[in-house]
């Protein structure tokens, strides 16, 4: 391969610029430009560029020709970003979309939102386990906490959001953390932390408002509203691009097992708990999932935008805003529907 390398090393400095190779590929085969997107060729060539200097040495050139170790010398962090993008982007979009994610990705700020939220949730859970001297699959239930949603203290508006820091038992906190970290971190890396934060928080608030309307006499705890918002956003992409997603069936089965188990525990806690004051609503799961769908379509990052997606996104966002306003107004003015306030 040395004579071939020397032939295209025009300035004889021992390196061939990547642009020269890409231009050569197109010049030598006019059909190539129509059959293979330029982004795909750039991805192949750049994988051989171990030191990322936009030039190929002879060793890198041989690696590309023999197709071994391609990408192994890519910085580990960029490989991690690539894997995150591959996990949430359909196959037919990867040739151009994943590359653009890599080109545009910035680690400032890093994807720490869900990690931070998870740490706080674990810390709060441990605190109440120690204070209440209980740790079971369905307990403790810190109903006197200033964070939990208490239907008799609805005027303390922060509870509509802060209930996400309270979890009812080890089973509850474990499954919520498992899904929001495994699913949420790749989403956060690809779609940016602030988008994931808004969808997550939107699911949490929608969960508490939905629960207040459908189950007005019970407490509400857990981050399930936010978790199900993330699930719904991902599940919508998974269903629409089922044949294009890697391990689609495995993902569906995993989400189905998690959803049925988590909702089952919530329903059990709601209807089997003998003490009315300890019952916790499960309606937040449904409301959170609806919020995730309504917010995910307009807010999730999409580098390949179609007009129908823009219109659908605006409609979904408008529906979300209207539903939230209705729930807020109902809570504010139809006080007779709710239990008597303790305040």
XYZ file of C-alpha atoms in Angstrom:
343
model
C 0.000 0.000 0.000
C 3.005 2.296 0.282
C 3.149 3.247 -3.416
C -0.548 4.117 -3.363
C -0.109 6.219 -0.224
C 2.884 8.043 -1.728
C 0.906 8.703 -4.904
C -1.672 10.768 -3.038
C 0.756 12.284 -0.540
C 1.247 15.199 -2.893
C 3.526 17.313 -0.722
C 5.473 14.235 0.469
C 5.197 15.114 4.153
C 4.059 11.630 5.166
C 0.399 12.613 5.661
C -2.695 12.919 3.476
C -5.342 15.500 4.451
C -8.787 14.006 5.018
C -10.346 16.453 2.584
C -8.068 15.176 -0.185
C -9.231 11.605 0.415
C -12.899 12.578 0.484
C -12.527 14.628 -2.671
C -10.727 11.735 -4.318
C -13.542 9.330 -3.459
C -16.095 11.583 -5.115
C -13.964 12.532 -8.122
C -13.181 8.926 -8.991
C -16.783 7.776 -8.838
C -19.594 10.188 -9.693
C -22.259 7.692 -8.626
C -20.723 7.472 -5.169
C -21.880 10.971 -4.322
C -25.479 9.983 -4.994
C -25.345 6.539 -3.381
C -23.468 7.285 -0.175
C -24.019 10.473 1.856
C -20.910 12.546 2.393
C -21.413 12.255 6.132
C -20.980 8.480 5.927
C -17.698 8.800 4.047
C -16.461 11.385 6.518
C -17.347 9.065 9.389
C -15.395 6.182 7.819
C -12.343 8.287 7.061
C -12.320 10.085 10.407
C -12.447 6.807 12.302
C -9.021 6.054 10.865
C -7.706 9.433 12.028
C -6.436 8.250 15.403
C -4.920 11.537 16.568
C -7.759 13.708 15.169
C -5.396 16.025 13.298
C -7.482 15.841 10.096
C -4.642 14.005 8.338
C -3.852 10.338 7.766
C -0.389 8.963 8.352
C 0.681 5.802 6.565
C -0.233 3.678 9.612
C -3.669 5.282 9.775
C -4.091 4.844 6.026
C -3.388 1.104 6.309
C -5.853 0.858 9.190
C -8.541 2.402 7.020
C -7.770 0.178 4.031
C -7.772 -3.024 6.070
C -10.772 -1.844 8.141
C -9.332 -2.863 11.497
C -9.311 -0.890 14.728
C -11.457 1.808 13.131
C -12.735 4.069 15.858
C -10.725 2.403 18.625
C -8.443 5.425 18.856
C -11.322 7.867 19.039
C -11.333 9.676 22.409
C -13.374 7.614 24.831
C -15.701 10.472 25.661
C -16.609 10.990 21.999
C -17.250 7.265 21.697
C -19.564 7.528 24.704
C -21.440 10.413 23.075
C -21.693 8.380 19.890
C -23.133 5.374 21.738
C -25.647 7.644 23.478
C -26.760 9.070 20.138
C -26.950 5.605 18.576
C -29.235 4.502 21.417
C -31.908 7.090 20.664
C -31.516 7.772 16.919
C -33.146 5.494 14.286
C -30.784 3.646 11.931
C -31.841 5.492 8.802
C -30.885 8.830 10.382
C -27.536 7.766 11.805
C -25.480 8.454 8.697
C -25.969 12.188 9.093
C -27.693 12.816 12.415
C -25.262 11.000 14.716
C -22.352 12.732 13.064
C -23.986 16.126 13.558
C -24.628 15.300 17.199
C -20.922 14.568 17.577
C -19.914 17.733 15.749
C -22.226 19.927 17.818
C -21.889 18.210 21.190
C -20.335 20.217 23.980
C -19.591 18.910 27.437
C -20.313 22.310 28.948
C -22.366 21.801 30.954
C -22.014 18.017 31.352
C -25.121 15.770 31.553
C -25.486 16.020 35.316
C -29.143 16.957 35.750
C -30.564 13.467 36.271
C -27.491 12.351 38.201
C -27.940 15.289 40.576
C -31.675 14.676 40.933
C -31.023 10.992 41.636
C -28.464 11.787 44.337
C -30.909 14.157 46.036
C -33.706 11.570 45.853
C -31.499 8.895 47.415
C -30.339 11.292 50.141
C -33.925 12.241 51.026
C -34.989 8.592 51.058
C -32.122 7.604 53.375
C -32.923 10.542 55.649
C -36.526 9.441 56.168
C -35.496 5.807 56.577
C -33.281 6.881 59.471
C -35.772 9.329 60.984
C -38.753 6.971 60.758
C -36.639 3.884 61.515
C -38.150 1.903 58.677
C -36.913 0.359 55.463
C -39.184 -2.014 53.543
C -40.290 -2.577 49.968
C -43.232 -0.211 50.509
C -42.019 2.039 53.286
C -41.420 4.426 54.885
C -44.253 6.784 53.934
C -43.217 10.203 55.316
C -46.672 11.774 55.107
C -45.646 14.615 57.449
C -42.803 15.678 55.185
C -42.947 19.250 53.845
C -41.976 17.813 50.454
C -44.732 15.241 49.903
C -47.934 16.211 48.101
C -50.546 16.452 50.841
C -54.108 17.004 49.543
C -54.944 18.930 52.714
C -52.066 21.351 52.202
C -52.511 22.207 48.544
C -51.869 25.905 49.178
C -48.207 25.035 49.683
C -47.632 25.120 45.946
C -44.083 23.766 46.068
C -45.488 20.351 46.971
C -46.758 19.946 43.395
C -43.086 19.629 42.399
C -41.113 18.549 45.463
C -43.079 15.344 45.997
C -40.696 13.825 43.445
C -38.001 13.699 46.140
C -40.116 11.431 48.370
C -40.273 7.701 47.642
C -42.434 5.057 49.246
C -40.099 2.165 49.964
C -36.944 0.696 48.495
C -38.769 -0.896 45.575
C -40.153 2.455 44.489
C -36.900 4.394 44.644
C -34.851 1.604 43.039
C -36.976 1.266 39.912
C -37.371 5.006 39.455
C -33.622 5.571 39.687
C -32.871 2.606 37.436
C -34.973 3.889 34.561
C -34.250 7.578 34.874
C -30.492 6.955 34.825
C -30.343 4.244 32.148
C -32.795 5.996 29.857
C -32.389 9.597 30.942
C -28.621 10.068 30.685
C -28.421 9.117 26.965
C -31.404 11.388 26.316
C -29.680 14.167 28.235
C -26.430 13.746 26.295
C -28.206 13.858 22.948
C -31.029 16.308 23.613
C -29.246 18.585 26.134
C -29.877 18.757 29.862
C -32.349 21.646 29.799
C -34.732 19.851 27.421
C -34.709 16.748 29.587
C -35.165 18.913 32.683
C -38.238 20.650 31.248
C -39.817 17.367 30.146
C -39.010 15.727 33.479
C -40.353 18.659 35.509
C -43.379 18.908 33.222
C -44.144 15.258 33.900
C -43.788 15.776 37.651
C -46.124 18.796 37.726
C -48.605 17.128 35.374
C -48.532 14.080 37.637
C -49.459 16.022 40.760
C -52.137 18.070 39.014
C -53.606 14.987 37.358
C -53.602 13.108 40.640
C -55.277 16.011 42.435
C -58.177 15.830 39.980
C -58.573 12.070 39.639
C -57.726 11.025 43.197
C -58.134 14.160 45.340
C -58.007 12.535 48.783
C -54.694 10.699 48.604
C -51.068 11.665 49.046
C -48.575 11.659 46.201
C -44.894 10.706 46.344
C -42.142 9.685 43.957
C -40.561 10.796 40.707
C -42.749 8.513 38.610
C -44.348 11.471 36.828
C -40.954 12.604 35.550
C -39.757 9.067 34.848
C -42.850 8.224 32.828
C -42.478 11.479 30.923
C -39.016 10.323 29.819
C -40.356 6.857 28.999
C -43.199 8.258 26.900
C -40.851 10.519 24.967
C -38.525 7.616 24.205
C -41.336 5.139 23.579
C -42.912 7.405 20.980
C -39.637 7.444 19.032
C -39.255 3.696 19.517
C -42.719 2.889 18.163
C -42.517 5.266 15.202
C -39.102 3.880 14.227
C -39.487 0.325 15.519
C -37.695 -1.413 12.649
C -34.899 1.131 12.691
C -34.005 0.962 16.392
C -31.442 -1.433 17.832
C -32.819 -4.048 20.241
C -36.337 -2.666 19.830
C -38.075 -5.712 21.311
C -35.718 -5.787 24.292
C -36.438 -2.135 24.997
C -40.186 -2.643 24.722
C -40.078 -5.678 27.028
C -37.918 -3.846 29.559
C -40.186 -0.795 29.597
C -43.271 -3.029 29.784
C -41.863 -4.958 32.753
C -40.866 -1.781 34.519
C -44.154 -0.027 33.818
C -46.383 -2.919 34.845
C -44.353 -3.630 37.979
C -44.133 -0.020 39.073
C -47.799 0.714 38.399
C -48.756 -2.560 40.074
C -46.944 -1.599 43.258
C -48.527 1.859 43.159
C -52.018 0.397 42.721
C -51.407 -2.085 45.533
C -50.271 0.720 47.828
C -53.283 2.802 46.845
C -56.022 0.225 47.408
C -54.573 -2.272 49.889
C -53.196 0.169 52.427
C -55.513 0.045 55.437
C -54.665 3.522 56.704
C -56.321 6.109 54.460
C -53.667 8.655 55.376
C -50.913 6.382 54.045
C -52.484 5.755 50.655
C -50.500 7.132 47.741
C -51.923 7.962 44.314
C -50.791 6.233 41.127
C -52.452 8.666 38.701
C -49.163 10.553 38.313
C -47.843 7.709 36.161
C -50.524 8.251 33.529
C -50.417 12.043 33.665
C -46.614 12.035 33.525
C -46.611 9.781 30.468
C -49.128 12.051 28.731
C -46.962 15.076 29.531
C -43.884 13.303 28.186
C -45.618 12.670 24.879
C -47.049 16.185 24.596
C -43.736 17.841 25.497
C -41.375 15.341 23.906
C -42.545 15.894 20.343
C -41.988 19.688 20.325
C -38.993 19.800 22.671
C -36.814 16.798 21.878
C -33.903 17.801 19.687
C -34.425 16.893 16.040
C -31.746 17.696 13.469
C -33.883 16.403 10.601
C -37.008 18.537 10.857
C -40.103 18.055 8.705
C -42.955 20.525 8.461
C -45.523 18.077 9.821
C -43.326 17.550 12.878
C -43.228 21.289 13.550
C -47.016 21.565 13.267
C -47.585 18.477 15.422
C -45.157 19.776 18.025
C -46.935 23.112 18.282
C -50.318 21.430 18.601
C -49.041 19.063 21.301
C -47.451 21.908 23.248
C -50.670 23.944 23.056
C -52.666 20.956 24.329
C -50.221 20.541 27.225
C -50.506 24.218 28.204
C -54.312 24.141 28.024
C -54.546 21.002 30.173
C -52.173 22.434 32.776
C -54.152 25.687 32.926
C -57.423 23.791 33.352
C -55.950 21.730 36.184
C -54.499 24.806 37.912
C -57.762 26.757 37.658
C -59.739 23.767 38.927
C -57.430 23.483 41.936
C -57.682 27.205 42.608
C -61.434 27.777 42.318
C -63.249 24.473 42.952
C -62.038 24.034 46.503
C -65.135 22.093 47.529
C -63.974 19.169 45.404
C -60.919 18.658 47.595
C -60.537 17.650 51.253
C -60.715 20.389 53.855
C -57.478 22.298 54.200
C -55.347 21.933 57.328
C -54.031 25.466 56.894
